[in-house]
PDB file of C-alpha atoms in Angstrom:
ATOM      1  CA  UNK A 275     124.827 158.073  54.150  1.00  0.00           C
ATOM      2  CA  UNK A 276     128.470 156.898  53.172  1.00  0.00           C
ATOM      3  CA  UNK A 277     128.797 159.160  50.025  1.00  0.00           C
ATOM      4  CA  UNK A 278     131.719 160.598  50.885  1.00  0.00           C
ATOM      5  CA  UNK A 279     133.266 160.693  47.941  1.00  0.00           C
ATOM      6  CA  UNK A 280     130.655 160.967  45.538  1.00  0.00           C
ATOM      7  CA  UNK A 281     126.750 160.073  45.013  1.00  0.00           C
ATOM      8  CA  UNK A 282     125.254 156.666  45.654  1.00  0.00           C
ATOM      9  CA  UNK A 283     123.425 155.124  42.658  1.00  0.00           C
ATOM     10  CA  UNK A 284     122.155 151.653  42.203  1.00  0.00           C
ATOM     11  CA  UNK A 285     118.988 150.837  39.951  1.00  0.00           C
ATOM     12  CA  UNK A 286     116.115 148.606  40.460  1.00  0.00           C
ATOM     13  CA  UNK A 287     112.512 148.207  38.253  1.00  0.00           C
ATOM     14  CA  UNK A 288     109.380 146.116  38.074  1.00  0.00           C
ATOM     15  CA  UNK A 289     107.206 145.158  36.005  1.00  0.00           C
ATOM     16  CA  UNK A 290     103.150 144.227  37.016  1.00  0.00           C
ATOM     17  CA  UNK A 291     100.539 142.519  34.576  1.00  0.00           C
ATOM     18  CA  UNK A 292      96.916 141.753  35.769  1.00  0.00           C
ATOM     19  CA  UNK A 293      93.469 139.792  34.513  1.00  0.00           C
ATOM     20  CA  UNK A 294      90.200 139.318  35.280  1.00  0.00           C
ATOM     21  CA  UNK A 295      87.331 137.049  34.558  1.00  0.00           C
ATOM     22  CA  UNK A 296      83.478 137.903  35.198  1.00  0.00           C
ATOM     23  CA  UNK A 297      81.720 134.270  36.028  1.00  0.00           C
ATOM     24  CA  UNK A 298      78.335 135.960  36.990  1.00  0.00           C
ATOM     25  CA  UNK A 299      78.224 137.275  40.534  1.00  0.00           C
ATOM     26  CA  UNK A 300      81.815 136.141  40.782  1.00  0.00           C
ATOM     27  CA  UNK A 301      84.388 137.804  39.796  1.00  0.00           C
ATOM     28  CA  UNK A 302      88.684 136.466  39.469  1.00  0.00           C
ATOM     29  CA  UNK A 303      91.459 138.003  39.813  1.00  0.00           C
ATOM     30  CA  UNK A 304      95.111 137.224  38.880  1.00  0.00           C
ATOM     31  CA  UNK A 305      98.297 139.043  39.219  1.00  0.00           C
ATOM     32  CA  UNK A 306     102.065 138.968  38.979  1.00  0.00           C
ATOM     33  CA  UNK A 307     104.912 141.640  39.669  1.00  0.00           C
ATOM     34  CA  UNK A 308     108.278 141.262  38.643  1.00  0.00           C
ATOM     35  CA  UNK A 309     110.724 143.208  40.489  1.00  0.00           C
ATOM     36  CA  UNK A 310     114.957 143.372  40.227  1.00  0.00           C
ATOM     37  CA  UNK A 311     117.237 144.986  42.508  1.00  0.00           C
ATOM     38  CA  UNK A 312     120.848 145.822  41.429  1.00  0.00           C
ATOM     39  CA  UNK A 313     121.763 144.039  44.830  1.00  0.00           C
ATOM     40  CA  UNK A 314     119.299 141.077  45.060  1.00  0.00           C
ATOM     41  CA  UNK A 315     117.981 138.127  42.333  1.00  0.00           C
ATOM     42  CA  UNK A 316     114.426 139.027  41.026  1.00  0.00           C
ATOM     43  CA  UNK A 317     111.501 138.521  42.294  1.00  0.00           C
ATOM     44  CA  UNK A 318     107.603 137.334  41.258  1.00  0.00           C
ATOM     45  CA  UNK A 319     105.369 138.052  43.615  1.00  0.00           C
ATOM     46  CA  UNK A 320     101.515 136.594  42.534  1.00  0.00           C
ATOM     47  CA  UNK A 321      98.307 137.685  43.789  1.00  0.00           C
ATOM     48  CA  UNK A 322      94.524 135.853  43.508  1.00  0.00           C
ATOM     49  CA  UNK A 323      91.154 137.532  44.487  1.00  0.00           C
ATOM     50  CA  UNK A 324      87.488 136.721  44.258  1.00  0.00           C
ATOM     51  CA  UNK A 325      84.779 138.614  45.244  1.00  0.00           C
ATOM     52  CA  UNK A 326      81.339 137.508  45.394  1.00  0.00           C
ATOM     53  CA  UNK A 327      78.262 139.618  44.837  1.00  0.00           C
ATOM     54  CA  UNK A 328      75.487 138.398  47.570  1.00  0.00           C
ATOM     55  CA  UNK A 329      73.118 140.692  46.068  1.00  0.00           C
ATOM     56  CA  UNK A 330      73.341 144.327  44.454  1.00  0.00           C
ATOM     57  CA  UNK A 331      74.179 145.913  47.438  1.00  0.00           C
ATOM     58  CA  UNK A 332      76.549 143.394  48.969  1.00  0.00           C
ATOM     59  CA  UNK A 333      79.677 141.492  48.349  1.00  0.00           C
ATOM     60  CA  UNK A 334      82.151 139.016  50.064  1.00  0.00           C
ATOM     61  CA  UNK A 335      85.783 139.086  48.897  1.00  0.00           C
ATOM     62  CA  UNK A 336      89.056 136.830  49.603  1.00  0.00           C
ATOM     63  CA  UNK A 337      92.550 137.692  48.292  1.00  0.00           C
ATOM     64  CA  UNK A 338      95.856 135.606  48.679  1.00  0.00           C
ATOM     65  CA  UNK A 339      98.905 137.598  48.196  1.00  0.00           C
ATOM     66  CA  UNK A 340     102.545 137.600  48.169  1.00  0.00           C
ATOM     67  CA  UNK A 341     104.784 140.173  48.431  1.00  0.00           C
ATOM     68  CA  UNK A 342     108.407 141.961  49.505  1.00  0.00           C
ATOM     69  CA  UNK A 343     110.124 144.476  50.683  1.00  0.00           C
ATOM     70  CA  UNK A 344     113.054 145.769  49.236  1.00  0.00           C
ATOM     71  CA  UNK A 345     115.221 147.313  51.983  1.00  0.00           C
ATOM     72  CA  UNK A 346     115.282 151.378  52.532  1.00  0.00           C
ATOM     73  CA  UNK A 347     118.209 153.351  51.376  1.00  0.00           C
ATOM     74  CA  UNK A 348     118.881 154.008  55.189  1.00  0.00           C
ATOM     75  CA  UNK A 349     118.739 150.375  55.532  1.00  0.00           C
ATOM     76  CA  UNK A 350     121.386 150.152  52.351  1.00  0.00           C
ATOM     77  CA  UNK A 351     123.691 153.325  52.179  1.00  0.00           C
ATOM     78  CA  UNK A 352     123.255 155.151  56.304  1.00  0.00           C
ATOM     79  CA  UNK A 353     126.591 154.862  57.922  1.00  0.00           C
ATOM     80  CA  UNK A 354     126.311 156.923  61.515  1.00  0.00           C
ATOM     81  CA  UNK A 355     127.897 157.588  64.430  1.00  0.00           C
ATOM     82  CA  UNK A 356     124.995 157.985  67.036  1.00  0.00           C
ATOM     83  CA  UNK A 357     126.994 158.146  69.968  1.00  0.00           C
ATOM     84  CA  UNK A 358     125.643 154.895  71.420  1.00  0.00           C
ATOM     85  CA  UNK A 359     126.185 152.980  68.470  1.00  0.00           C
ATOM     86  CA  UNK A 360     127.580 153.181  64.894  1.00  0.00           C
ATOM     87  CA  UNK A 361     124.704 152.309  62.598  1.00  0.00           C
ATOM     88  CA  UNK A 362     125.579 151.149  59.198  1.00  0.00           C
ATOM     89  CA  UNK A 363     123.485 149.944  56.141  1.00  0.00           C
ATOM     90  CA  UNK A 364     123.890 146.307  54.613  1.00  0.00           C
ATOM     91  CA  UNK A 365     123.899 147.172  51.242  1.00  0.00           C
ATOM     92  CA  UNK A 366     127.156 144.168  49.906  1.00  0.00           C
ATOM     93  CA  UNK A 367     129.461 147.562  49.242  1.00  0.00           C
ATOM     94  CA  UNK A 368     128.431 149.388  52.030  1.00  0.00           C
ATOM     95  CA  UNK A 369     129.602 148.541  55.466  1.00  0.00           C
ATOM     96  CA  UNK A 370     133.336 148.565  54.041  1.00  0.00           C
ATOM     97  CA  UNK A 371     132.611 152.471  53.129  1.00  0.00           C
ATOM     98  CA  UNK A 372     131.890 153.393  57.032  1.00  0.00           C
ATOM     99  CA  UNK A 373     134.871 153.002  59.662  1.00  0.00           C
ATOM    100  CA  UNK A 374     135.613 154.193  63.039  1.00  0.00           C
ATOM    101  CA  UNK A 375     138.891 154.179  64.925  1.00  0.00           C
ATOM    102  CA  UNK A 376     138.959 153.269  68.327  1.00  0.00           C
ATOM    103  CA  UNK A 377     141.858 154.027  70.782  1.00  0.00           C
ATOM    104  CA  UNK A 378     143.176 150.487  72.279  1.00  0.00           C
ATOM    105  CA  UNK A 379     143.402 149.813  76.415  1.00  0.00           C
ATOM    106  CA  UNK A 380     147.062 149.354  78.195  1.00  0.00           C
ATOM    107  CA  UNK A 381     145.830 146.156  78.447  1.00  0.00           C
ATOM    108  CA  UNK A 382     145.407 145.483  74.896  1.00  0.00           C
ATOM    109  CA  UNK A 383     148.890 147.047  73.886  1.00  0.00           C
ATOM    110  CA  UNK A 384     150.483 144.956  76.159  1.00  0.00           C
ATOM    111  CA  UNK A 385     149.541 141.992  74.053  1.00  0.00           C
ATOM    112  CA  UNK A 386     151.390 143.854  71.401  1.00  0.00           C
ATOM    113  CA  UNK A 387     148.418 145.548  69.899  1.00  0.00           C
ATOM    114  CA  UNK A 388     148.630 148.878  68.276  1.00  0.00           C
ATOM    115  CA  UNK A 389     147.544 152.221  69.789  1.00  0.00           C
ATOM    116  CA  UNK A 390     144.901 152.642  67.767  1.00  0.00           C
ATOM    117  CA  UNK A 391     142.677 150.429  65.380  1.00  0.00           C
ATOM    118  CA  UNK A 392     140.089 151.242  62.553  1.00  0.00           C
ATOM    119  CA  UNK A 393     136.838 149.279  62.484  1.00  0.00           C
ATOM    120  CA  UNK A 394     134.491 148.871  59.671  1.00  0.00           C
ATOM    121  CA  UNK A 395     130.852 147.918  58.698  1.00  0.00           C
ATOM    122  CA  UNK A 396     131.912 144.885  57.976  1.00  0.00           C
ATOM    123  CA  UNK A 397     133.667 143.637  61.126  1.00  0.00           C
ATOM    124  CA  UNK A 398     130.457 144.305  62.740  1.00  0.00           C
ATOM    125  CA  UNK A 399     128.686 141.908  60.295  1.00  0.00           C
ATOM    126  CA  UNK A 400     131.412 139.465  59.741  1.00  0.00           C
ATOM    127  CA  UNK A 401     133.327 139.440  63.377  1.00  0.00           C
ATOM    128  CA  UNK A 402     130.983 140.094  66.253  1.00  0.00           C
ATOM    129  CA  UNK A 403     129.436 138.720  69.042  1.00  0.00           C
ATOM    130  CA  UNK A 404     125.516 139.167  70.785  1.00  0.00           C
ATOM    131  CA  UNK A 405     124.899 141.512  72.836  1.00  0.00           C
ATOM    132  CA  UNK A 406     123.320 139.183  75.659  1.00  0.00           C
ATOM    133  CA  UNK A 407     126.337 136.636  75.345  1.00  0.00           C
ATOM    134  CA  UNK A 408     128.732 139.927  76.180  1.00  0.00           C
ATOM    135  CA  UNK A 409     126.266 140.044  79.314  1.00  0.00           C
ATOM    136  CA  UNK A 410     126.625 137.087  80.459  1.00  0.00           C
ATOM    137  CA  UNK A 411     129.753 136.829  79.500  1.00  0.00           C
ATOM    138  CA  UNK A 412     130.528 140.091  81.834  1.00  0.00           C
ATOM    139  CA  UNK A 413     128.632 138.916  84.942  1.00  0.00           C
ATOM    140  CA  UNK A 414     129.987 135.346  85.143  1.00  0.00           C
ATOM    141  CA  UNK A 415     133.514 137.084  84.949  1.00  0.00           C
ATOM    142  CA  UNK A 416     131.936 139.560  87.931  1.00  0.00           C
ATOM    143  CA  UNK A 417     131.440 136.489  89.950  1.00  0.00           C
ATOM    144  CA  UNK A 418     134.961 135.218  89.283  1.00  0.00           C
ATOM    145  CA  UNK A 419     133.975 132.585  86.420  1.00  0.00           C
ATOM    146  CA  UNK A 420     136.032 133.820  83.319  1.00  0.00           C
ATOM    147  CA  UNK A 421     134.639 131.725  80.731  1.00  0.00           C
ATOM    148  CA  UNK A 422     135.343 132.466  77.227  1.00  0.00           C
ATOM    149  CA  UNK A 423     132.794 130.079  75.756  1.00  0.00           C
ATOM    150  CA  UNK A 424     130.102 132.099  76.920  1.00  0.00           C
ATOM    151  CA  UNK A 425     131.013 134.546  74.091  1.00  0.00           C
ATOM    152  CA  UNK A 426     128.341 133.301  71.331  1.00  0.00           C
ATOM    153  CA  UNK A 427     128.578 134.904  67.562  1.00  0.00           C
ATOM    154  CA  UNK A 428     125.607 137.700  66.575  1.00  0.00           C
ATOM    155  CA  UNK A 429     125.100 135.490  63.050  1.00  0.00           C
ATOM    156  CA  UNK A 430     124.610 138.077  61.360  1.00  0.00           C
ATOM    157  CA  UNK A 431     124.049 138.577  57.629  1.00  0.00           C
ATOM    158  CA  UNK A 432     123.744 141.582  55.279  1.00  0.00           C
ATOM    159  CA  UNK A 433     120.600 142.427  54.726  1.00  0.00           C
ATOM    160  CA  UNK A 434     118.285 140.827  52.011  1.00  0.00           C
ATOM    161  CA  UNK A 435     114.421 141.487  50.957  1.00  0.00           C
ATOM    162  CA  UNK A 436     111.719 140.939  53.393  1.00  0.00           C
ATOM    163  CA  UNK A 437     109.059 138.491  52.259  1.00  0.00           C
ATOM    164  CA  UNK A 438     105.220 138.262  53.038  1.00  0.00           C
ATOM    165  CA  UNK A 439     102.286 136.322  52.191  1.00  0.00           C
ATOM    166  CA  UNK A 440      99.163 137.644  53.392  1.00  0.00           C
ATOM    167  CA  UNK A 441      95.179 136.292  53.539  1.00  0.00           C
ATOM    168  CA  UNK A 442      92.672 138.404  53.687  1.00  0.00           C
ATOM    169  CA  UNK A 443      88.259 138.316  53.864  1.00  0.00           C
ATOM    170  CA  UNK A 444      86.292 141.099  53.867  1.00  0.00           C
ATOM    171  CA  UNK A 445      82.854 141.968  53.859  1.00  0.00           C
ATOM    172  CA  UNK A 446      80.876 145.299  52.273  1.00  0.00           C
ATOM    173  CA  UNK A 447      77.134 146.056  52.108  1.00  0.00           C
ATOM    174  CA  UNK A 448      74.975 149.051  51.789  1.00  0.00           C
ATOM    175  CA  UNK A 449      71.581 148.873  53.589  1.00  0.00           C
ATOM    176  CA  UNK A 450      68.763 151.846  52.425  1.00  0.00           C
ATOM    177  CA  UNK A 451      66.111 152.460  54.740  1.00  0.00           C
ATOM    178  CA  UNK A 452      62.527 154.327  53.840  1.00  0.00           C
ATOM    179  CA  UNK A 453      60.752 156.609  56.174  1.00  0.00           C
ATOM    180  CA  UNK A 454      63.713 156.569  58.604  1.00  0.00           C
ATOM    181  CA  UNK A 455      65.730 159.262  59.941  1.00  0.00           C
ATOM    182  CA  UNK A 456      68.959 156.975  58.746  1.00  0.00           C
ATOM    183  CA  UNK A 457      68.772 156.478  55.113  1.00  0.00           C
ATOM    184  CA  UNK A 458      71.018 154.759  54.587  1.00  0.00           C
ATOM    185  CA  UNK A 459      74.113 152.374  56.177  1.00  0.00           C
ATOM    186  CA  UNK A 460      77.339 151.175  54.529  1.00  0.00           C
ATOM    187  CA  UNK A 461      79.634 148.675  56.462  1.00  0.00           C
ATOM    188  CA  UNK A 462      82.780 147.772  54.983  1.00  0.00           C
ATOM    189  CA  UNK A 463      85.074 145.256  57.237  1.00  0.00           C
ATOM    190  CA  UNK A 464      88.286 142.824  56.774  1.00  0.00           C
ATOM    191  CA  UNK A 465      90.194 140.296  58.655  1.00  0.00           C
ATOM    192  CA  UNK A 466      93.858 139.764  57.703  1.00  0.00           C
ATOM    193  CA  UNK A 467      97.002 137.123  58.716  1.00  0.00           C
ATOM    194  CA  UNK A 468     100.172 138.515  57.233  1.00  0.00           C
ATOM    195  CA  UNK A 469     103.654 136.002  57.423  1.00  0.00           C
ATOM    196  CA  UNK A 470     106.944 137.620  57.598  1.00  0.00           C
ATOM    197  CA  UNK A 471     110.426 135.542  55.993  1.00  0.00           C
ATOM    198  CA  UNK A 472     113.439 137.886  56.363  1.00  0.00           C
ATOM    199  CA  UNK A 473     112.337 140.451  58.408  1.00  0.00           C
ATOM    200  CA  UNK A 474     114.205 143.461  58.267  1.00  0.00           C
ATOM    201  CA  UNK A 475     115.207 145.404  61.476  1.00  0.00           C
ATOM    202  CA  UNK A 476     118.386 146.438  62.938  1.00  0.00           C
ATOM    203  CA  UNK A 477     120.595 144.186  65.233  1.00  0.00           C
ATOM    204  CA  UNK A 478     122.843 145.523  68.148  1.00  0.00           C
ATOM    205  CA  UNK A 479     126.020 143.841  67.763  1.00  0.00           C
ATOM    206  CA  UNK A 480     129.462 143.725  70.135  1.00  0.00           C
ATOM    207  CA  UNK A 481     132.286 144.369  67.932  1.00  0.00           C
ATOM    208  CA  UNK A 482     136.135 143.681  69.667  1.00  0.00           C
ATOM    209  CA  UNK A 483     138.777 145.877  68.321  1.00  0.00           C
ATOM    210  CA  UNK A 484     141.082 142.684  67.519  1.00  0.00           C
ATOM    211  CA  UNK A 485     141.159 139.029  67.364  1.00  0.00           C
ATOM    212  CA  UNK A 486     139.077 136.665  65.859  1.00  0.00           C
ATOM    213  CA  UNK A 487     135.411 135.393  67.256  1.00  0.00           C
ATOM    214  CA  UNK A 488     136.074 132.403  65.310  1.00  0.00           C
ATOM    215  CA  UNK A 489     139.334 131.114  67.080  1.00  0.00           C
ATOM    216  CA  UNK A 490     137.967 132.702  70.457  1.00  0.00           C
ATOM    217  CA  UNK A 491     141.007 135.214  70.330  1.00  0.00           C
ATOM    218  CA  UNK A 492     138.628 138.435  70.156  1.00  0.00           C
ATOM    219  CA  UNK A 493     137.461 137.566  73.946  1.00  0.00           C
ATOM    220  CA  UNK A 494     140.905 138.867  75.387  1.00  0.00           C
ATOM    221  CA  UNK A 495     139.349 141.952  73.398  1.00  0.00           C
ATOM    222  CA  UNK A 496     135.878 141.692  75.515  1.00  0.00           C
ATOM    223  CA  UNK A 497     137.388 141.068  78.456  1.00  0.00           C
ATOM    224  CA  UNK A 498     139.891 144.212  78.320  1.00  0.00           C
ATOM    225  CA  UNK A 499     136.711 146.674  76.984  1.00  0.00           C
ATOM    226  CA  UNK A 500     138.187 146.718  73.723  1.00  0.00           C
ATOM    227  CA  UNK A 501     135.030 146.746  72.269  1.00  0.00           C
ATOM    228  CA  UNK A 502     132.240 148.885  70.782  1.00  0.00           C
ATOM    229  CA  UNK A 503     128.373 148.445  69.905  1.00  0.00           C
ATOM    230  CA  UNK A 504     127.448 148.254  66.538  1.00  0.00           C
ATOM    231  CA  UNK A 505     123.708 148.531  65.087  1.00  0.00           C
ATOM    232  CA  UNK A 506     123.375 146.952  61.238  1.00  0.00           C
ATOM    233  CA  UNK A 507     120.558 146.402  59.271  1.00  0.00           C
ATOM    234  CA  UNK A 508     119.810 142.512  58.880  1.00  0.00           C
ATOM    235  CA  UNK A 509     117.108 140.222  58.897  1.00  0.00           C
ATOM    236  CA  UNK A 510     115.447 138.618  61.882  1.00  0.00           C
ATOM    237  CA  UNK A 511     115.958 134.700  62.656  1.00  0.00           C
ATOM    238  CA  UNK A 512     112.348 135.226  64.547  1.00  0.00           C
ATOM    239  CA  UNK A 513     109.304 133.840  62.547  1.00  0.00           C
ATOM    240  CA  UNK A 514     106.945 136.987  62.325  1.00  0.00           C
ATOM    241  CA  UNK A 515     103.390 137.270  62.053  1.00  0.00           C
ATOM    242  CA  UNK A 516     100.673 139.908  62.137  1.00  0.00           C
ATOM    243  CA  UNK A 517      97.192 139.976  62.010  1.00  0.00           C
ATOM    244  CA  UNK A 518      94.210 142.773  62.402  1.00  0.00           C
ATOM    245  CA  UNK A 519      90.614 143.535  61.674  1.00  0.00           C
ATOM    246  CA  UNK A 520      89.377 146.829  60.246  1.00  0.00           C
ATOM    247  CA  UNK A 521      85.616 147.966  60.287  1.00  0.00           C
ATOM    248  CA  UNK A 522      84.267 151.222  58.973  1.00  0.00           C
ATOM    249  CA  UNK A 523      80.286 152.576  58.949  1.00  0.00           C
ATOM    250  CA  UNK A 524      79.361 155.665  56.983  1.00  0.00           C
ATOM    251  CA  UNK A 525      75.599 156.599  57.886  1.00  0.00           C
ATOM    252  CA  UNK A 526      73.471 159.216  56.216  1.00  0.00           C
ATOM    253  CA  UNK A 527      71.367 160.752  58.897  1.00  0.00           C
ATOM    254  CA  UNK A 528      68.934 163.390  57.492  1.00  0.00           C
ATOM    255  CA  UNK A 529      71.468 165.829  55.895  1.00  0.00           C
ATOM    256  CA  UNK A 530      74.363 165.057  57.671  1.00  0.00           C
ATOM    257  CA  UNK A 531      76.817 161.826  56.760  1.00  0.00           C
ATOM    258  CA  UNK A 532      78.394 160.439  59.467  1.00  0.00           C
ATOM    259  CA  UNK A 533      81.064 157.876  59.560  1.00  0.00           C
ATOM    260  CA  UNK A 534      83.184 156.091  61.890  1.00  0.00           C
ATOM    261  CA  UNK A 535      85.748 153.132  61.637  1.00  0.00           C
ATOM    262  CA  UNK A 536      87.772 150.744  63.983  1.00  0.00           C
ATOM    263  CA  UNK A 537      90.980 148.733  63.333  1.00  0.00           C
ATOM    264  CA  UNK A 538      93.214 146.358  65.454  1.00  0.00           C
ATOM    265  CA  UNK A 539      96.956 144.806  64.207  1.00  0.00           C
ATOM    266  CA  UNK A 540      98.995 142.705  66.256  1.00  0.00           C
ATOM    267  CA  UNK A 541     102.490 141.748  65.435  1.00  0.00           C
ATOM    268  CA  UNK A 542     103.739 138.475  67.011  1.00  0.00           C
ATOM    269  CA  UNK A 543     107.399 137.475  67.065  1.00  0.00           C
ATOM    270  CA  UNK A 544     108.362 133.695  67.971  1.00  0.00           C
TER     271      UNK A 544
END
């Protein structure tokens, strides 16, 4: 973590309040949490249920929730050399705390650049380009077609919360059986959709040791290897979605209880 010079402290709290209403077999639930971040505005996050009560032994049940994710204290504070990257956190004070230097090319002093240049977090958020633009960028130039316009921006932004709303049905029932050698059977199964907003992950980022992405200066940069790969912690553009099942059976058999369970996620990005 960048605590060089002294510990890392921030603060953040919640609050949760919950009620519930009996309407016969049906049963309500509500729910709010109230969460604050010394970094990011508050949040409310609600949450409704019902379940249903088929019979004694059985139930339905149906939730629609919201929620978020807060980002890690990796994801806020790290700042690391790896070798093939320098990962920093996106915490707004952060990135400015971790710096590298970098020696510059003959190339690049003979534009009248320095012999040497520091780097920080944030000219990997705030003056970058995308690591498949510095690709292409590369090959066409390999071919003989130097053309700086390839060179796109990475975009990206310090991280902020991740946000989800997720659906969910499920199903529980406990079956007793009389002169058989299974006694009795419990089955308890879901199905759940889960939508991601602001998903966090880290981004691989190109980061020239001078000029500007915004003028198109920083591609004499590129194109002299005066560059170095970044990884920050930001938020994907990419809708994100996941879904799964779960099933589980518990099963007394004579004296022994035997149980067994099943579950399936997927996680699409578009």
């Amino acid at each position: 973590l960048t605590d060089y010079d002294g510990p890392i402290s921030y603060y953040q709290y919640g609050m949760y309040t919950q009620a519930k209403k009996d309407f016969g077999k049906l049963t309500l639930t509500g729910s709010v949490r109230y969460d604050k971040s010394e970094f990011f505005d508050a949040v409310f996050t609600p949450r409704l249920g019902a379940l249903y009560n088929i019979s004694d032994n059985q139930n339905l049940r149906v939730s629609y929730q919201t929620g978020f994710r807060n980002p890690s204290t990796q994801g806020l504070f790290i700042g690391l050399d790896l070798g093939v990257a320098k990962l920093v956190g996106g915490a707004p004070n952060n990135p400015s705390r971790f710096s590298a230097d970098y020696e510059v090319s003959v190339n690049g002093q003979a534009m009248g650049m320095p012999a040497s240049i520091t780097l920080t977090g944030d000219d990997a958020y705030a003056n970058s380009y995308s690591v498949s633009s510095v690709q292409a960028f590369a090959a066409a130039a390999a071919a003989g077609n130097i053309d700086p316009s390839i060179l796109q921006s990475s975009g990206a932004d310090y991280v902020t919360p991740e946000e989800m709303v997720q659906f969910e049905l499920g199903y529980r029932g406990k079956f007793l059986f009389d002169d058989h050698s299974v006694s009795s059977l419990i089955i308890d199964a879901n199905v759940y959709k889960n939508d991601f907003k602001n998903f966090i992950n880290t981004l691989q980022v190109i980061t020239p040791l001078y000029g500007s992405i915004s003028d198109g200066s920083a591609a004499a940069a590129i194109g002299n290897n005066d560059f170095d790969v970044w990884s920050i912690y930001t938020n994907a553009d990419a809708e994100v979605a996941s879904w799964g099942a779960t099933i589980g059976m518990e099963a007394q058999v004579g004296s022994f209880d035997l149980a067994a369970n099943y579950a399936k996620q997927v996680l699409e990005f578009d």
